């Protein structure tokens, strides 16, 4: 039963505050809308009859907007134009049309040129005006009271802000955002500014930009300007190219989703020819710009209406009731517009936010044609599931009561991709539209609130103006049209939000109200951001240190010579030239090598056959996979399959599971076997809980204990088959018919399927009756009328139903009133049912046992009611349901008083939510790797607890501390006390918290909560909104400065995924939205372990080693330059010019150094066997300030040895260009290259053939290029023995000491990977 809509409640919530299509706030007094006299002849005086301060006395003009002419005529208005509200109607000459002919929300309703022709009315309103150009579309009434009533309804919706008006089938469609999915980071215009900003936000990119620009200044120019500009352009081109390719790939994936085709209904008026055209003809169907400007303010007059009617009569011989033709078109998702009527079928994704207009469900599995039956409700109490306001609508509907053939208008939606909840949501069409023909949809007008991110709230109205047999209706003496407009409220139950899935076997017609960025799902999703890895930030900080060292070294060298310096060169010019000379300390090739390495890692991940289907969508952060310390996971579809199965039942003295279920089937067959009948739809005898055949079916040959157990089992099975909200439907697949079940909860479907497996099938259920069939005999054995249903709520945690069982053959009423059987069945969580059922000694123990096994437990009970008891309850319940104050509390109180006490305990069920493949070992491995795991779900607290236990997210030794139901009114002391236990035992306690409590802490005690929560081994947050999930991810990142990964499979997880440092999306059953928005896409949760523990670890260690080698390569050549400058009397002259400088960083060393991306210290088996190896990386030991300064020391030693010994052993050079200088350069540069190659070889842990080929190939390339270096080397000297022994001696002195120290350190303190390898 759905609660009455908030639209009619005095404390209804305001419309959302955020609206991108805000409208004019101009308001109009209702005196302007009312006729000078009411239809009944009473005089209407604005001064005496209206209270201008009343909330219904003013209405925003936009709710009276006319967007489509229906031949309804025009209105008179009695009001002077002197007031401010009237002046607001008269604006620009354009008449309010936009460029495509659409009426915007702020369009003026009157043409200003009409002001001169308008005569003011008298004050008392007795002198009527001629027809104005003001038209009140679909707001017609025959009395002032009706106008006031409808105005008050609309005012409630718009008092907090403007709303949007939607005319179904309107052409041209109103301007709203396109209905396109977009996960792209950039647009054509924002790509270069944003990417360049991101690149130059890195210090070393900005540093090299300044160095390159300095070469434009002649005194600072050193060598060719291309030496500095080309590498920078190359680096930027590589990086921007990668970003462009990644974003193009995102756009292509978005295009695939946007190309999904849907069926829409085109409403076409054959008389006017103004119906919606096909999408291809939409542009050509519009009038020309000149015509639009001339006719923007004009409306058809009464002669036009008469002419159209005569044309219609001339063609058809009569005026059509509707005159609207309906065509079906197939269009792409991106082309859907607001106002389109979409036709949806089973398992189809909802493309935009919709209002359900009509739902035609498939026939039930078997249509039970029951004979004449007694009154379904002896007490005369209406069903509790009657749709709100349905009675009034039926009485006023132009077609009378809803036809049975139209169905109930019910449909089920799967919303787990939107809000994370596993329960299916029941959605209904408004009774006002369910009985309408689609051609009548053109007479509908919808007023909807602002776009909002609140997925569980919606306020709106729908108006219907019936098309009469004649378009000219009789009017009163003032010319007021008498066509009656019917209105109905729209609630959340009438909506279908984008990215949900139609689960029912039904056809749904729905109108689009929000598209694209204004849908609930899109507004709950944060925009994508450019993610920068922690390794990149660390390297950026190291380059700042290197720059500081370079600046200090330059100042020192100038100071040693004296700041007076040479007259030819000022001291500041000398410092700047030294800075340029030492710019190689910060190697520009660092970004190129790291970015190329990232691409290699991405290729490794995508080619791994152990994780098939994995896609790297953001190739800039693979190293982040090796630094994760917090993992935030969704539940539904991520940890679980959302497939329920009843695994165990307990009836007090015995439990049944697995093979023992065969015995349950035997009891059911014996208890529900009836006599023969010729028609399977008519049973010879119906079974009731108290029927003799039901209780005596075991016969006399069995023991009393066995008969009692059999009776208990049958009672429990019968209760489970009846106490639910499941609807059976018939479906066809490959030509075979089968029965499927629809319900709001997968738990209930699992239970009903189980009752069918043991022999009792649900064959029919609607709002009034339920029928059960024996699987063995295919005959209906149980029929009952549904008198009351009490649905499950998160607060009540239980579901109940009151039934009246039919007896005999069901064809005649019970003669004696006392023989009528009324039964109340109820099932729910053990926490609430334990106080409702009768006293027992086994319930708590058994539910605890099932909970430890990870089952979702339900306690089932029943109570028989006498006729008098039920009648008393029905009367009291009706009184409570009609109360205006504390209605819900009074209804709950009546149910507790008359029904919920001393229930007979029938048994306990254990339902298993099937986990994804290998979830348990995966979570255990991740915990051992030092990763703290949080589960964030939109599901119920009980469900999340069971899954956390069954998935081993919480170990048996850990206590689960639960915090729920904290509200803004909760005292701060109470909330902080709830955290005190966690503070005392953070290592052995897990936290379970609901969404309201989480919101309270995030709002009032943000840092107190997060400071404790991040210390816990596990946190389970329930009833989380998508925004809360993203907030938690951001808060953990902000507070801990640690790396956070988020994984999910639904649209509700997109915000969380984008807020994380690393977002992982699972390709779910219901869609790929999370996968498309994620950085990494996988097909199953257990693939995450290999992604982190193997690929993440390798990527980080390889990049760390690669970065340090590149820094070492730049440092060592800078040290050589420093030694040379000192020897040259502190002159800022270059040592290695032009090609030597460029070739050293590229051709001569790049391939061997880059081949380190293939290195690995352990194989995959050891990485999984010892997840502690991953835990080491979280401390950043592979690239830290300690390792950085070790490499700085090695570089200073080797650079000093190479350049110092080269100068000493060669000696005698005077200035650059002489022979001795060339000989010294040939020796030092050759040693420099050999030193780097041997250092790479010494750092390799596990050789790869590409590594060997790169080392040997580079050496061959260098030797082969020496004859081409005559401008830099003395070639004659190069081929002498003197050159050879000098190179060998210097190389040995520079390499042997550092390598000896490394071997000694590894021997004394071996690294972890060597320990696990047995070294």
mmCIF file of N, CA, C and O in Angstrom, residues 506-547:
data_model
loop_
_atom_site.group_PDB
_atom_site.id
_atom_site.type_symbol
_atom_site.label_atom_id
_atom_site.label_comp_id
_atom_site.label_asym_id
_atom_site.label_seq_id
_atom_site.Cartn_x
_atom_site.Cartn_y
_atom_site.Cartn_z
ATOM 1 N N UNK A 506 5.533 -6.727 -19.339
ATOM 2 C CA UNK A 506 4.469 -5.757 -19.602
ATOM 3 C C UNK A 506 4.924 -4.781 -20.665
ATOM 4 O O UNK A 506 6.110 -4.698 -21.005
ATOM 5 N N UNK A 507 3.959 -4.071 -21.200
ATOM 6 C CA UNK A 507 4.222 -2.964 -22.119
ATOM 7 C C UNK A 507 3.840 -1.672 -21.425
ATOM 8 O O UNK A 507 2.709 -1.526 -20.951
ATOM 9 N N UNK A 508 4.767 -0.754 -21.345
ATOM 10 C CA UNK A 508 4.571 0.487 -20.613
ATOM 11 C C UNK A 508 4.664 1.656 -21.589
ATOM 12 O O UNK A 508 5.591 1.728 -22.408
ATOM 13 N N UNK A 509 3.683 2.548 -21.521
ATOM 14 C CA UNK A 509 3.720 3.804 -22.246
ATOM 15 C C UNK A 509 3.987 4.913 -21.237
ATOM 16 O O UNK A 509 3.256 5.045 -20.247
ATOM 17 N N UNK A 510 5.020 5.678 -21.471
ATOM 18 C CA UNK A 510 5.424 6.703 -20.500
ATOM 19 C C UNK A 510 5.905 7.935 -21.247
ATOM 20 O O UNK A 510 6.453 7.844 -22.354
ATOM 21 N N UNK A 511 5.720 9.088 -20.615
ATOM 22 C CA UNK A 511 6.108 10.348 -21.227
ATOM 23 C C UNK A 511 7.397 10.842 -20.583
ATOM 24 O O UNK A 511 7.612 10.687 -19.370
ATOM 25 N N UNK A 512 8.256 11.419 -21.384
ATOM 26 C CA UNK A 512 9.554 11.906 -20.918
ATOM 27 C C UNK A 512 9.368 13.266 -20.261
ATOM 28 O O UNK A 512 8.743 14.171 -20.828
ATOM 29 N N UNK A 513 9.912 13.413 -19.039
ATOM 30 C CA UNK A 513 9.841 14.698 -18.344
ATOM 31 C C UNK A 513 11.217 15.315 -18.109
ATOM 32 O O UNK A 513 11.340 16.533 -18.023
ATOM 33 N N UNK A 514 12.252 14.496 -17.974
ATOM 34 C CA UNK A 514 13.612 15.018 -17.812
ATOM 35 C C UNK A 514 14.533 14.222 -18.725
ATOM 36 O O UNK A 514 14.398 13.004 -18.846
ATOM 37 N N UNK A 515 15.480 14.894 -19.326
ATOM 38 C CA UNK A 515 16.418 14.235 -20.230
ATOM 39 C C UNK A 515 17.848 14.635 -19.884
ATOM 40 O O UNK A 515 18.098 15.648 -19.234
ATOM 41 N N UNK A 516 18.769 13.802 -20.332
ATOM 42 C CA UNK A 516 20.192 14.122 -20.268
ATOM 43 C C UNK A 516 20.686 14.496 -18.896
ATOM 44 O O UNK A 516 20.521 13.757 -17.923
ATOM 45 N N UNK A 517 21.280 15.673 -18.803
ATOM 46 C CA UNK A 517 21.912 16.105 -17.555
ATOM 47 C C UNK A 517 20.913 16.439 -16.466
ATOM 48 O O UNK A 517 21.312 16.655 -15.316
ATOM 49 N N UNK A 518 19.608 16.481 -16.786
ATOM 50 C CA UNK A 518 18.607 16.803 -15.778
ATOM 51 C C UNK A 518 17.932 15.567 -15.200
ATOM 52 O O UNK A 518 17.042 15.696 -14.364
ATOM 53 N N UNK A 519 18.342 14.384 -15.609
ATOM 54 C CA UNK A 519 17.774 13.171 -15.035
ATOM 55 C C UNK A 519 18.306 12.961 -13.623
ATOM 56 O O UNK A 519 19.357 13.492 -13.252
ATOM 57 N N UNK A 520 17.561 12.188 -12.843
ATOM 58 C CA UNK A 520 17.984 11.910 -11.464
ATOM 59 C C UNK A 520 19.366 11.275 -11.442
ATOM 60 O O UNK A 520 20.212 11.608 -10.619
ATOM 61 N N UNK A 521 19.580 10.330 -12.332
ATOM 62 C CA UNK A 521 20.848 9.618 -12.336
ATOM 63 C C UNK A 521 22.007 10.554 -12.670
ATOM 64 O O UNK A 521 23.058 10.525 -12.028
ATOM 65 N N UNK A 522 21.826 11.416 -13.674
ATOM 66 C CA UNK A 522 22.904 12.322 -14.072
ATOM 67 C C UNK A 522 23.191 13.351 -12.997
ATOM 68 O O UNK A 522 24.352 13.711 -12.758
ATOM 69 N N UNK A 523 22.149 13.841 -12.327
ATOM 70 C CA UNK A 523 22.359 14.856 -11.298
ATOM 71 C C UNK A 523 23.004 14.278 -10.052
ATOM 72 O O UNK A 523 23.575 15.011 -9.241
ATOM 73 N N UNK A 524 22.905 12.954 -9.878
ATOM 74 C CA UNK A 524 23.562 12.300 -8.747
ATOM 75 C C UNK A 524 24.988 11.901 -9.074
ATOM 76 O O UNK A 524 25.669 11.315 -8.234
ATOM 77 N N UNK A 525 25.413 12.186 -10.303
ATOM 78 C CA UNK A 525 26.746 11.798 -10.745
ATOM 79 C C UNK A 525 27.627 13.031 -10.820
ATOM 80 O O UNK A 525 27.253 14.030 -11.421
ATOM 81 N N UNK A 526 28.779 12.940 -10.212
ATOM 82 C CA UNK A 526 29.719 14.055 -10.262
ATOM 83 C C UNK A 526 30.431 14.058 -11.604
ATOM 84 O O UNK A 526 30.630 13.013 -12.218
ATOM 85 N N UNK A 527 30.841 15.222 -12.090
ATOM 86 C CA UNK A 527 31.537 15.280 -13.380
ATOM 87 C C UNK A 527 32.892 14.595 -13.293
ATOM 88 O O UNK A 527 33.524 14.578 -12.233
ATOM 89 N N UNK A 528 33.357 14.010 -14.400
ATOM 90 C CA UNK A 528 34.659 13.335 -14.360
ATOM 91 C C UNK A 528 35.786 14.330 -14.132
ATOM 92 O O UNK A 528 35.707 15.482 -14.531
ATOM 93 N N UNK A 529 36.821 13.869 -13.494
ATOM 94 C CA UNK A 529 37.964 14.728 -13.228
ATOM 95 C C UNK A 529 39.227 14.081 -13.776
ATOM 96 O O UNK A 529 39.290 12.868 -13.964
ATOM 97 N N UNK A 530 40.210 14.898 -14.047
ATOM 98 C CA UNK A 530 41.494 14.384 -14.506
ATOM 99 C C UNK A 530 42.259 13.867 -13.299
ATOM 100 O O UNK A 530 42.514 14.617 -12.344
ATOM 101 N N UNK A 531 42.620 12.597 -13.340
ATOM 102 C CA UNK A 531 43.278 11.969 -12.199
ATOM 103 C C UNK A 531 44.787 11.957 -12.408
ATOM 104 O O UNK A 531 45.273 11.624 -13.497
ATOM 105 N N UNK A 532 45.487 12.323 -11.372
ATOM 106 C CA UNK A 532 46.948 12.355 -11.383
ATOM 107 C C UNK A 532 47.437 11.364 -10.334
ATOM 108 O O UNK A 532 46.997 11.399 -9.189
ATOM 109 N N UNK A 533 48.333 10.483 -10.744
ATOM 110 C CA UNK A 533 48.826 9.459 -9.835
ATOM 111 C C UNK A 533 49.730 10.012 -8.755
ATOM 112 O O UNK A 533 50.356 11.069 -8.901
ATOM 113 N N UNK A 534 49.786 9.273 -7.653
ATOM 114 C CA UNK A 534 50.650 9.672 -6.546
ATOM 115 C C UNK A 534 52.109 9.649 -6.964
ATOM 116 O O UNK A 534 52.906 10.493 -6.527
ATOM 117 N N UNK A 535 52.493 8.711 -7.813
ATOM 118 C CA UNK A 535 53.873 8.645 -8.281
ATOM 119 C C UNK A 535 54.242 9.904 -9.048
ATOM 120 O O UNK A 535 55.347 10.439 -8.882
ATOM 121 N N UNK A 536 53.325 10.396 -9.866
ATOM 122 C CA UNK A 536 53.592 11.635 -10.599
ATOM 123 C C UNK A 536 53.773 12.810 -9.649
ATOM 124 O O UNK A 536 54.641 13.667 -9.871
ATOM 125 N N UNK A 537 52.982 12.850 -8.596
ATOM 126 C CA UNK A 537 53.121 13.932 -7.611
ATOM 127 C C UNK A 537 54.448 13.825 -6.877
ATOM 128 O O UNK A 537 55.112 14.849 -6.600
ATOM 129 N N UNK A 538 54.849 12.608 -6.551
ATOM 130 C CA UNK A 538 56.127 12.419 -5.855
ATOM 131 C C UNK A 538 57.298 12.817 -6.752
ATOM 132 O O UNK A 538 58.255 13.476 -6.288
ATOM 133 N N UNK A 539 57.242 12.447 -8.015
ATOM 134 C CA UNK A 539 58.316 12.829 -8.928
ATOM 135 C C UNK A 539 58.335 14.340 -9.130
ATOM 136 O O UNK A 539 59.410 14.958 -9.241
ATOM 137 N N UNK A 540 57.175 14.944 -9.154
ATOM 138 C CA UNK A 540 57.112 16.400 -9.274
ATOM 139 C C UNK A 540 57.798 17.069 -8.093
ATOM 140 O O UNK A 540 58.508 18.083 -8.250
ATOM 141 N N UNK A 541 57.608 16.507 -6.895
ATOM 142 C CA UNK A 541 58.281 17.064 -5.714
ATOM 143 C C UNK A 541 59.789 16.853 -5.779
ATOM 144 O O UNK A 541 60.572 17.727 -5.356
ATOM 145 N N UNK A 542 60.206 15.696 -6.298
ATOM 146 C CA UNK A 542 61.646 15.441 -6.417
ATOM 147 C C UNK A 542 62.290 16.396 -7.411
ATOM 148 O O UNK A 542 63.426 16.833 -7.212
ATOM 149 N N UNK A 543 61.576 16.731 -8.489
ATOM 150 C CA UNK A 543 62.149 17.667 -9.454
ATOM 151 C C UNK A 543 62.309 19.062 -8.849
ATOM 152 O O UNK A 543 63.218 19.807 -9.243
ATOM 153 N N UNK A 544 61.447 19.409 -7.926
ATOM 154 C CA UNK A 544 61.610 20.693 -7.242
ATOM 155 C C UNK A 544 62.902 20.697 -6.425
ATOM 156 O O UNK A 544 63.625 21.712 -6.374
ATOM 157 N N UNK A 545 63.197 19.553 -5.804
ATOM 158 C CA UNK A 545 64.458 19.446 -5.053
ATOM 159 C C UNK A 545 65.641 19.559 -6.009
ATOM 160 O O UNK A 545 66.639 20.246 -5.719
ATOM 161 N N UNK A 546 65.538 18.893 -7.169
ATOM 162 C CA UNK A 546 66.628 18.963 -8.139
ATOM 163 C C UNK A 546 66.820 20.386 -8.651
ATOM 164 O O UNK A 546 67.950 20.834 -8.864
ATOM 165 N N UNK A 547 65.713 21.087 -8.845
ATOM 166 C CA UNK A 547 65.821 22.472 -9.300
ATOM 167 C C UNK A 547 66.501 23.335 -8.243
ATOM 168 O O UNK A 547 67.329 24.201 -8.571
#
